[in-house]
Amino acid sequence: MIRLLFVVASVVVLSACTQPATRVAEAPAAAPNPLPGTKLSIDQLKAQMFHVSAGKRLKGAWPDAARVAVGLSFDVDNATATLSTGTLDYEILSRGEYGAVDGLPRILRMLDRQQVPASFFIPAASAVLHPQMIKEIQGSKLQHEIGVHGWIHERLPLLNDEKEEQRLLNLSLETLTRMAGKRPVGYRAPSWKFSGWTMGQVKAAGFLYDSSLMASDDAYELLLDGKPTGVVELPIERILDDFPYFGGNADGSNPSVADVYEVFQSEFDVAYEEGGLYLLTMHPHIIGHRSRVAMLERLVQYMKRKPGVWFATHEQIANHVKPLIAQN
Ligand SMILES: [Zn+2]
């Protein structure tokens, strides 16, 4: 949002600078209504609210009478979000590059030690720039999953172009399918942001599941304009993401992995009590640092000490809950 405001502000400044002097005397254009929602009818409100929304909740028994399903996911953004904006700041770019150089290998070693599979959502350009990452992920015997995460981490509402969004989705799918040798079945929008076309394109591409939205703690079926899509949502949450704590506005200013551990563990404890779903979103260039992978490993060890914890890829979890859509 801050970046969007900056772009809007830049355009305003630029156009103000380039206007001829004679225009100065004209009355200023009315500012856009900052609260357009106040002018909508109930039907218009419903159309907006339920363009993409939560349908049937998909909560049933887990395999082997497990109490909770745990899905660890890693968004392998590295430097792509920065590259997508044309920002050639090599301090920032190298911070992303860390994900490929040290972050991902350290995470994969930890997962191997703990024998826990994970899902890796990779902007296809990130895979092209560091192709060894695909080999390293597939080098594990744990059969980790590779999912789609845009071409170059393009923010889709900012792209705001249906055809271009479709082109980039097709390119991402083709590229990852070729590199991984398997067509991905999972989709996660860059920055979790949908445009008005994303849900329709995700459904048309035949994805088994999306993992970008957060209307429930448990899996649910996504609705498009109020109609069932058959697409499973595996919900994410900002409090179950490394980025708000260590990246983003925090920008590394939160030194305490113990605080993050406490949030992650207590969320897991309640998911365990409720027989629910527990998903974490992390990034190799953020969580992949030494102290943070050590924290994550402590958390995995904590979860493994409890009986009945099913560690699975997002694909396995989505395949398990999808039949619930058809059940009464
Ligand atoms: Zn991302």
Coordinates of C-alpha atoms and ligand atoms in Angstrom, one line a residue:
M1 CA 0.0 0.0 0.0
I2 CA 2.8 2.4 0.8
R3 CA 4.4 1.7 -2.5
L4 CA 1.1 2.2 -4.3
L5 CA 0.6 5.6 -2.5
F6 CA 4.2 6.5 -3.6
V7 CA 3.4 5.7 -7.2
V8 CA 0.2 7.7 -7.1
A9 CA 2.0 10.6 -5.4
S10 CA 4.8 10.4 -8.0
V11 CA 2.2 10.5 -10.9
V12 CA 0.6 13.6 -9.3
V13 CA 3.9 15.4 -8.9
L14 CA 5.0 14.5 -12.4
S15 CA 1.7 15.7 -14.0
A16 CA 1.8 18.8 -11.8
C17 CA 5.3 19.6 -13.1
T18 CA 4.5 19.1 -16.7
Q19 CA 1.2 21.1 -16.9
P20 CA 1.4 24.3 -18.9
A21 CA 1.3 27.5 -16.9
T22 CA -2.1 28.5 -18.3
R23 CA -3.7 25.5 -16.5
V24 CA -2.8 26.9 -13.1
A25 CA -5.8 29.3 -13.2
E26 CA -8.3 26.4 -13.7
A27 CA -10.3 25.0 -10.8
P28 CA -8.6 22.0 -9.3
A29 CA -10.2 18.6 -10.1
A30 CA -12.2 17.2 -7.4
A31 CA -10.3 14.7 -5.2
P32 CA -11.4 11.1 -5.6
N33 CA -13.8 10.0 -2.9
P34 CA -11.6 8.2 -0.3
L35 CA -14.7 6.2 0.9
P36 CA -16.4 5.0 -2.3
G37 CA -17.9 2.1 -0.3
T38 CA -20.2 4.5 1.5
K39 CA -22.0 5.2 -1.8
L40 CA -22.7 1.5 -2.7
S41 CA -26.1 -0.2 -2.7
I42 CA -26.5 -3.4 -0.8
D43 CA -26.4 -5.3 -4.0
Q44 CA -23.2 -3.6 -5.1
L45 CA -21.7 -4.2 -1.6
K46 CA -22.5 -7.9 -1.9
A47 CA -21.0 -8.1 -5.4
Q48 CA -17.8 -6.7 -4.1
M49 CA -17.6 -8.7 -0.9
F50 CA -18.5 -12.0 -2.5
H51 CA -16.5 -11.7 -5.7
V52 CA -14.0 -14.1 -4.0
S53 CA -15.1 -15.5 -0.7
A54 CA -15.3 -18.4 1.7
G55 CA -17.6 -21.4 0.9
K56 CA -17.9 -24.7 2.7
R57 CA -15.3 -25.2 5.5
L58 CA -13.4 -28.4 4.9
K59 CA -12.7 -29.8 8.3
G60 CA -12.7 -33.6 8.9
A61 CA -10.6 -36.3 10.3
W62 CA -6.9 -36.3 9.5
P63 CA -5.1 -39.4 8.2
D64 CA -4.1 -42.0 10.8
A65 CA -6.2 -40.3 13.4
A66 CA -3.8 -37.4 13.6
R67 CA -4.8 -34.4 15.8
V68 CA -3.5 -31.7 13.6
A69 CA -2.1 -31.2 10.1
V70 CA 1.1 -29.1 9.8
G71 CA 2.1 -27.6 6.5
L72 CA 5.4 -25.7 6.3
S73 CA 5.6 -23.4 3.3
F74 CA 8.5 -21.3 2.0
D75 CA 8.0 -18.5 -0.6
V76 CA 11.3 -18.4 -2.5
D77 CA 11.0 -14.8 -3.5
N78 CA 14.7 -13.9 -3.1
A79 CA 15.2 -10.7 -5.0
T80 CA 12.3 -10.9 -7.4
A81 CA 9.9 -8.5 -5.7
T82 CA 12.7 -5.9 -5.9
L83 CA 13.5 -6.7 -9.5
S84 CA 9.8 -6.4 -10.4
T85 CA 9.9 -2.8 -9.5
G86 CA 13.1 -2.0 -11.4
T87 CA 14.9 -1.1 -8.2
L88 CA 18.6 -1.8 -8.8
D89 CA 19.7 -1.4 -5.3
Y90 CA 22.4 -4.1 -4.8
E91 CA 22.2 -4.0 -1.0
I92 CA 18.6 -4.9 -1.2
L93 CA 19.1 -7.4 -4.1
S94 CA 21.9 -9.1 -2.2
R95 CA 19.6 -9.5 0.8
G96 CA 17.3 -11.4 -1.5
E97 CA 20.1 -13.4 -3.1
Y98 CA 21.0 -14.7 0.4
G99 CA 17.9 -16.9 0.1
A100 CA 19.4 -18.8 -2.8
V101 CA 23.0 -18.8 -1.6
D102 CA 22.6 -19.7 2.1
G103 CA 19.0 -19.5 3.2
L104 CA 17.4 -22.3 1.1
P105 CA 20.3 -24.8 1.6
R106 CA 20.2 -24.3 5.4
I107 CA 16.4 -24.8 5.5
L108 CA 16.7 -28.0 3.4
R109 CA 19.3 -29.4 5.7
M110 CA 17.1 -28.7 8.7
L111 CA 14.1 -30.4 7.0
D112 CA 16.2 -33.4 6.2
R113 CA 17.4 -33.6 9.8
Q114 CA 13.9 -33.5 11.0
Q115 CA 12.4 -35.6 8.2
V116 CA 9.6 -33.1 7.5
P117 CA 8.4 -32.3 4.0
A118 CA 7.5 -28.8 2.9
S119 CA 6.0 -26.7 0.0
F120 CA 8.1 -24.2 -1.9
F121 CA 6.2 -21.5 -3.8
I122 CA 8.7 -20.1 -6.3
P123 CA 8.3 -17.0 -8.6
A124 CA 9.4 -18.7 -11.9
A125 CA 11.9 -15.9 -12.6
S126 CA 13.5 -16.7 -9.2
A127 CA 13.9 -20.3 -10.3
V128 CA 15.4 -19.2 -13.7
L129 CA 17.9 -16.9 -12.0
H130 CA 19.0 -19.6 -9.5
P131 CA 18.2 -22.9 -11.1
Q132 CA 20.2 -24.9 -8.7
M133 CA 17.4 -24.3 -6.1
I134 CA 15.1 -26.6 -8.0
K135 CA 17.7 -29.3 -8.0
E136 CA 18.4 -28.8 -4.3
I137 CA 14.7 -29.0 -3.4
Q138 CA 14.3 -32.1 -5.5
G139 CA 17.6 -33.6 -4.2
S140 CA 15.8 -34.4 -0.9
K141 CA 14.1 -37.7 -0.5
L142 CA 11.2 -36.0 1.3
Q143 CA 9.4 -35.2 -1.9
H144 CA 8.9 -31.5 -1.2
E145 CA 6.3 -29.7 -3.3
I146 CA 6.9 -26.9 -5.8
G147 CA 4.1 -24.4 -6.3
V148 CA 3.4 -21.2 -8.4
H149 CA 4.1 -17.8 -6.9
G150 CA 3.9 -15.5 -10.0
W151 CA 6.6 -14.8 -12.6
I152 CA 8.6 -12.1 -10.9
H153 CA 6.5 -11.5 -7.8
E154 CA 4.4 -9.1 -9.7
R155 CA 1.8 -7.4 -7.5
L156 CA -1.4 -8.2 -9.5
P157 CA -3.6 -5.3 -8.4
L158 CA -0.7 -3.0 -9.4
L159 CA -0.2 -4.8 -12.8
N160 CA -4.0 -4.3 -13.3
D161 CA -4.1 -5.9 -16.7
E162 CA -6.1 -9.1 -17.4
K163 CA -4.2 -10.3 -20.5
E164 CA -0.8 -9.5 -19.0
E165 CA -1.7 -11.4 -15.8
Q166 CA -2.8 -14.4 -17.9
R167 CA 0.4 -14.3 -19.9
L168 CA 2.5 -14.2 -16.7
L169 CA 0.5 -17.0 -15.1
N170 CA 1.0 -19.2 -18.3
L171 CA 4.7 -18.4 -18.4
S172 CA 5.1 -19.2 -14.7
L173 CA 3.3 -22.6 -15.1
E174 CA 5.3 -23.5 -18.2
T175 CA 8.6 -22.6 -16.7
L176 CA 8.1 -24.4 -13.4
T177 CA 6.6 -27.4 -15.2
R178 CA 9.7 -27.6 -17.4
M179 CA 12.2 -27.1 -14.6
A180 CA 10.6 -29.3 -12.0
G181 CA 9.3 -32.0 -14.4
K182 CA 5.9 -31.8 -12.9
R183 CA 3.0 -29.3 -13.3
P184 CA 2.4 -27.5 -10.0
V185 CA -1.1 -28.0 -8.5
G186 CA -0.8 -25.2 -5.9
Y187 CA -1.0 -21.4 -6.4
R188 CA 0.0 -18.6 -4.0
A189 CA -0.4 -15.0 -5.3
P190 CA 2.6 -12.7 -5.0
S191 CA 2.2 -10.8 -1.7
W192 CA -1.1 -12.8 -1.4
K193 CA -2.7 -10.1 -3.5
F194 CA -5.5 -11.0 -6.0
S195 CA -6.6 -8.7 -8.8
G196 CA -10.2 -8.9 -10.0
W197 CA -9.2 -11.6 -12.5
T198 CA -7.0 -13.8 -10.4
M199 CA -9.6 -16.2 -9.0
G200 CA -11.1 -16.9 -12.4
Q201 CA -7.7 -17.5 -13.9
V202 CA -6.6 -19.8 -11.1
K203 CA -9.8 -21.9 -11.5
A204 CA -9.5 -22.0 -15.3
A205 CA -5.8 -23.2 -15.0
G206 CA -7.1 -26.2 -13.0
F207 CA -5.2 -25.6 -9.7
L208 CA -6.1 -28.0 -6.9
Y209 CA -5.7 -25.3 -4.3
D210 CA -4.9 -21.7 -3.6
S211 CA -3.0 -20.5 -0.5
S212 CA -3.3 -16.7 -0.4
L213 CA -6.4 -15.9 1.6
M214 CA -7.4 -16.0 5.2
A215 CA -11.1 -16.2 5.9
S216 CA -10.8 -19.2 8.3
D217 CA -8.2 -21.1 10.3
D218 CA -9.3 -24.3 8.4
A219 CA -9.4 -25.2 4.8
Y220 CA -12.4 -24.1 2.8
E221 CA -13.8 -24.1 -0.7
L222 CA -13.4 -20.8 -2.6
L223 CA -16.4 -19.2 -4.1
L224 CA -16.2 -17.0 -7.2
D225 CA -19.1 -14.5 -7.4
G226 CA -21.0 -16.7 -4.9
K227 CA -20.6 -19.9 -6.9
P228 CA -18.5 -22.9 -5.8
T229 CA -15.2 -23.3 -7.7
G230 CA -14.0 -26.7 -6.5
V231 CA -10.7 -25.0 -5.6
V232 CA -9.5 -25.6 -2.0
E233 CA -8.2 -22.7 0.0
L234 CA -5.4 -23.5 2.4
P235 CA -5.5 -20.3 4.5
I236 CA -2.5 -18.3 5.4
E237 CA -2.2 -15.7 8.2
R238 CA 0.0 -12.7 8.7
I239 CA 0.8 -13.7 12.3
L240 CA 1.9 -17.1 11.0
D241 CA 4.4 -15.5 8.5
D242 CA 8.1 -14.6 9.2
F243 CA 7.9 -11.4 7.1
P244 CA 6.0 -9.1 9.4
Y245 CA 8.3 -9.9 12.2
F246 CA 11.7 -9.9 10.5
G247 CA 11.1 -8.2 7.1
G248 CA 8.7 -5.6 5.8
N249 CA 8.3 -2.7 8.1
A250 CA 10.3 -4.5 10.8
D251 CA 13.2 -4.6 8.3
G252 CA 15.2 -6.9 10.7
S253 CA 14.5 -4.6 13.7
N254 CA 12.9 -7.4 15.7
P255 CA 15.9 -9.1 17.3
S256 CA 13.9 -11.7 19.3
V257 CA 13.4 -15.0 17.7
A258 CA 12.0 -16.1 21.1
D259 CA 9.0 -13.8 20.7
V260 CA 8.2 -15.2 17.2
Y261 CA 8.6 -18.7 18.6
E262 CA 6.1 -18.0 21.3
V263 CA 3.4 -16.8 18.8
F264 CA 4.1 -19.7 16.4
Q265 CA 4.0 -22.2 19.3
S266 CA 0.8 -20.9 20.9
E267 CA -1.0 -20.9 17.5
F268 CA 0.1 -24.5 17.0
D269 CA -1.1 -25.5 20.5
V270 CA -4.7 -24.2 19.8
A271 CA -4.7 -25.8 16.3
Y272 CA -3.7 -29.1 18.1
E273 CA -6.5 -28.7 20.7
E274 CA -9.1 -27.9 18.0
G275 CA -8.0 -30.7 15.6
G276 CA -7.2 -28.1 13.0
L277 CA -4.8 -27.0 10.4
Y278 CA -1.5 -25.2 11.0
L279 CA 0.3 -23.5 8.1
L280 CA 3.4 -21.4 8.3
T281 CA 4.5 -19.0 5.5
M282 CA 8.3 -18.3 5.5
H283 CA 10.9 -17.0 3.1
P284 CA 14.4 -18.4 2.6
H285 CA 15.9 -14.9 2.5
I286 CA 14.2 -14.0 5.8
I287 CA 13.9 -17.2 8.0
G288 CA 17.0 -18.8 6.4
H289 CA 19.4 -16.9 8.7
R290 CA 21.2 -18.9 11.3
S291 CA 19.3 -17.9 14.5
R292 CA 16.0 -18.1 12.7
V293 CA 16.3 -21.6 11.2
A294 CA 17.5 -22.7 14.7
M295 CA 14.2 -21.3 16.1
L296 CA 12.2 -23.1 13.4
E297 CA 14.0 -26.3 14.2
R298 CA 13.1 -25.9 17.9
L299 CA 9.5 -25.4 16.9
V300 CA 9.5 -28.5 14.6
Q301 CA 11.0 -30.6 17.5
Y302 CA 8.3 -29.3 19.9
M303 CA 5.6 -30.3 17.5
K304 CA 7.2 -33.7 16.9
R305 CA 7.1 -34.5 20.6
K306 CA 3.3 -34.4 20.6
P307 CA 1.4 -37.5 19.4
G308 CA -0.7 -37.3 16.3
V309 CA 1.0 -34.5 14.3
W310 CA 0.7 -35.0 10.5
F311 CA 3.5 -33.1 8.7
A312 CA 2.5 -32.8 5.0
T313 CA 2.9 -30.8 1.9
H314 CA 0.1 -28.4 1.0
E315 CA -0.7 -30.7 -1.9
Q316 CA -1.2 -33.6 0.4
I317 CA -3.4 -31.6 2.7
A318 CA -5.5 -30.2 -0.2
N319 CA -5.9 -33.7 -1.7
H320 CA -7.0 -35.0 1.7
V321 CA -9.7 -32.3 2.3
K322 CA -11.0 -31.9 -1.3
P323 CA -13.4 -34.9 -1.1
L324 CA -15.2 -33.1 1.8
I325 CA -16.5 -30.6 -0.8
A326 CA -18.8 -33.3 -2.3
Q327 CA -20.0 -34.6 1.1
N328 CA -23.2 -33.4 2.8
Ligands
ZN1 ZN 6.2 -13.8 -1.9

